[in-house]
Amino acid sequence: MERLIQLLIPALGETLYMSILATLFGVVFGTILGVLLKVTERGYIAPNPAAHRVLSYIVNIGRSFPFVILMIAIMPLTRVVAGTTIGTGAAVVPLSLATIPFFARVVESALGDIEYGLVEAAQSMGATNGEIIRKVLLPESVPALVLGITITFVNVVGYSAMAGVVGGGGLGDLAIRYGYHRFDQQVMLSTIVVLVVLVTTVQWTGSFVSNTLNRRRS
Amino acid sequence: MIEFQRISKTYPSKDGGVAALKNVSLMVTSREIFGVIGLSGAGKSTLLRLVNGLETFDEGSLTVDGVDLKTSGKKGLRDLRQNTGMIFQHYHLLHHRNVAGNIAFPLELLGYRKPEINQRVEELLGIVDLKEKKHHYPAVLSGGQRQRVAIARALATNPKILLCDEATSSLDPITGGAILTLLEKINRECGVTILMISHQLSAVSRICHRVGVLKDGELIEQGAKEQVLGYPREAYTKLLIESSEIHGKPLVKKEVV
């Protein structure tokens, strides 16, 4: 038991470290990218078909990489950003990069669910595009974004299982090294249990927060 | 106050475009309630949305409160919008803000300070008779209450002009009637010029001083309400009036003229 805990605790720490940081970067830059994607759409507040197409291509390309390949393919970039290509910190770079386009689509779709009439009402009051984004689009989509962040985080936890490839550690890596390579079923099973508990807790919290916000609004 | 001169607008389409407005000339004078009636697709919405620049036009000129919309520029348009309130058929309130927050929104855009905002919100809640709903969210309000919030929000910046886009069309007759009474009160007591569009002849005939009839993008008839609805010149206007009459009773008494 003690051996298990000694293995699991640091691995869980690494998983959380990678996932939380990557989700954070993904949400910040993904929101910017997602907002740009939406507002440049034809007929929206800052229509710009050329920019929209370019952004959309970038997002699609970013999302088509299988994560394992992305991790290896962007190593030169990882070296520039993190100073190294191996370790938990280095794994955060490809994880964030995979998360940004995903979250951008989440944001784009959340904004798309907002009635355009609300935007026009704000325009009729003289709101600028910046004010519409800050005071209408983003706050109106908070419940949807909270759910989106939850989905994204769970996704990132999944991706982070592959971080072992670049020495990132984490629960997935532990499961592969002990559970798979050493046939240690105890480690394998306990890793799965920890992951299930982690994902369930995060999902439950996200749904709870989103529902609470929605209930107040409806 | 609002002057449309030979305004035309065509929406682009594959086969050359759809004319939304054809050579429309119309003058709304200060402090009056002007109603434009017409069926869906007649161009009413386009006409109304030109006034605060939510739509643009191709030909003609449009002056609103002394501002020429073709040459106003971004800043001029923003100022104009802050001087022009607008309400909608579906209210368009912000779900993430309560009643007070919604009414405060245009004031925040203008950079008012908190105490000023609070004071103005209280005043407006009094005008639209919603003081006890101050902290409620739009989702728990009835349609009539939501439209009252929207009216308070539109009036927050003390606009000279209020644009009403089918403001009573999704409300039941009694609630809609109360909203019309409120609009009339605002016009009378605050001196706000109102331009409203509706497909409901009853709404227009109830509070408007003058009316215009829009058919397929053309303003076929306009004048004092009693004249247009009492002695319509155009067959189309007659048809509109006849379809709104209940048991042969005209909406406007002819003796009024």
Coordinates of C-alpha atoms in Angstrom, one line a residue, chain A residues 115 117-118 120-128 131 135-136 139-140 216-218, chain B residues 49 52 54 78 81-82 84 88 92-96 105-106 108-109 137 139 153:
Chain A
E115 CA -29.0 35.2 -30.0
G117 CA -30.5 40.1 -31.3
L118 CA -28.5 40.6 -28.1
E120 CA -27.8 44.2 -32.1
A121 CA -29.4 45.5 -28.9
A122 CA -25.9 46.3 -27.7
Q123 CA -25.1 48.0 -31.0
S124 CA -28.3 50.0 -30.8
M125 CA -27.0 51.4 -27.5
G126 CA -23.7 52.4 -29.1
A127 CA -21.5 49.6 -27.9
T128 CA -18.2 49.1 -29.7
E131 CA -17.6 46.3 -25.5
K135 CA -19.8 42.8 -21.9
V136 CA -22.2 40.7 -24.0
P139 CA -20.4 37.0 -20.0
E140 CA -23.5 35.6 -21.8
R216 CA -29.9 31.8 -11.7
R217 CA -30.4 32.9 -15.3
S218 CA -33.5 30.8 -16.0
Chain B
R49 CA -33.1 49.8 -38.5
N52 CA -29.7 54.0 -35.9
L54 CA -28.1 48.9 -37.9
R78 CA -22.0 56.0 -31.8
R81 CA -27.1 55.5 -31.1
Q82 CA -26.6 56.7 -27.5
T84 CA -31.7 56.8 -29.8
F88 CA -37.5 44.8 -30.0
H92 CA -33.2 41.0 -26.2
L93 CA -32.3 41.4 -22.5
L94 CA -29.0 40.1 -21.2
H95 CA -29.5 36.8 -19.4
H96 CA -26.5 37.2 -17.1
F105 CA -25.9 48.6 -19.3
P106 CA -26.2 51.6 -21.6
E108 CA -22.0 51.8 -18.1
L109 CA -21.2 52.1 -21.8
Y137 CA -33.4 37.9 -13.7
A139 CA -35.8 34.5 -17.2
R153 CA -33.0 50.3 -20.7

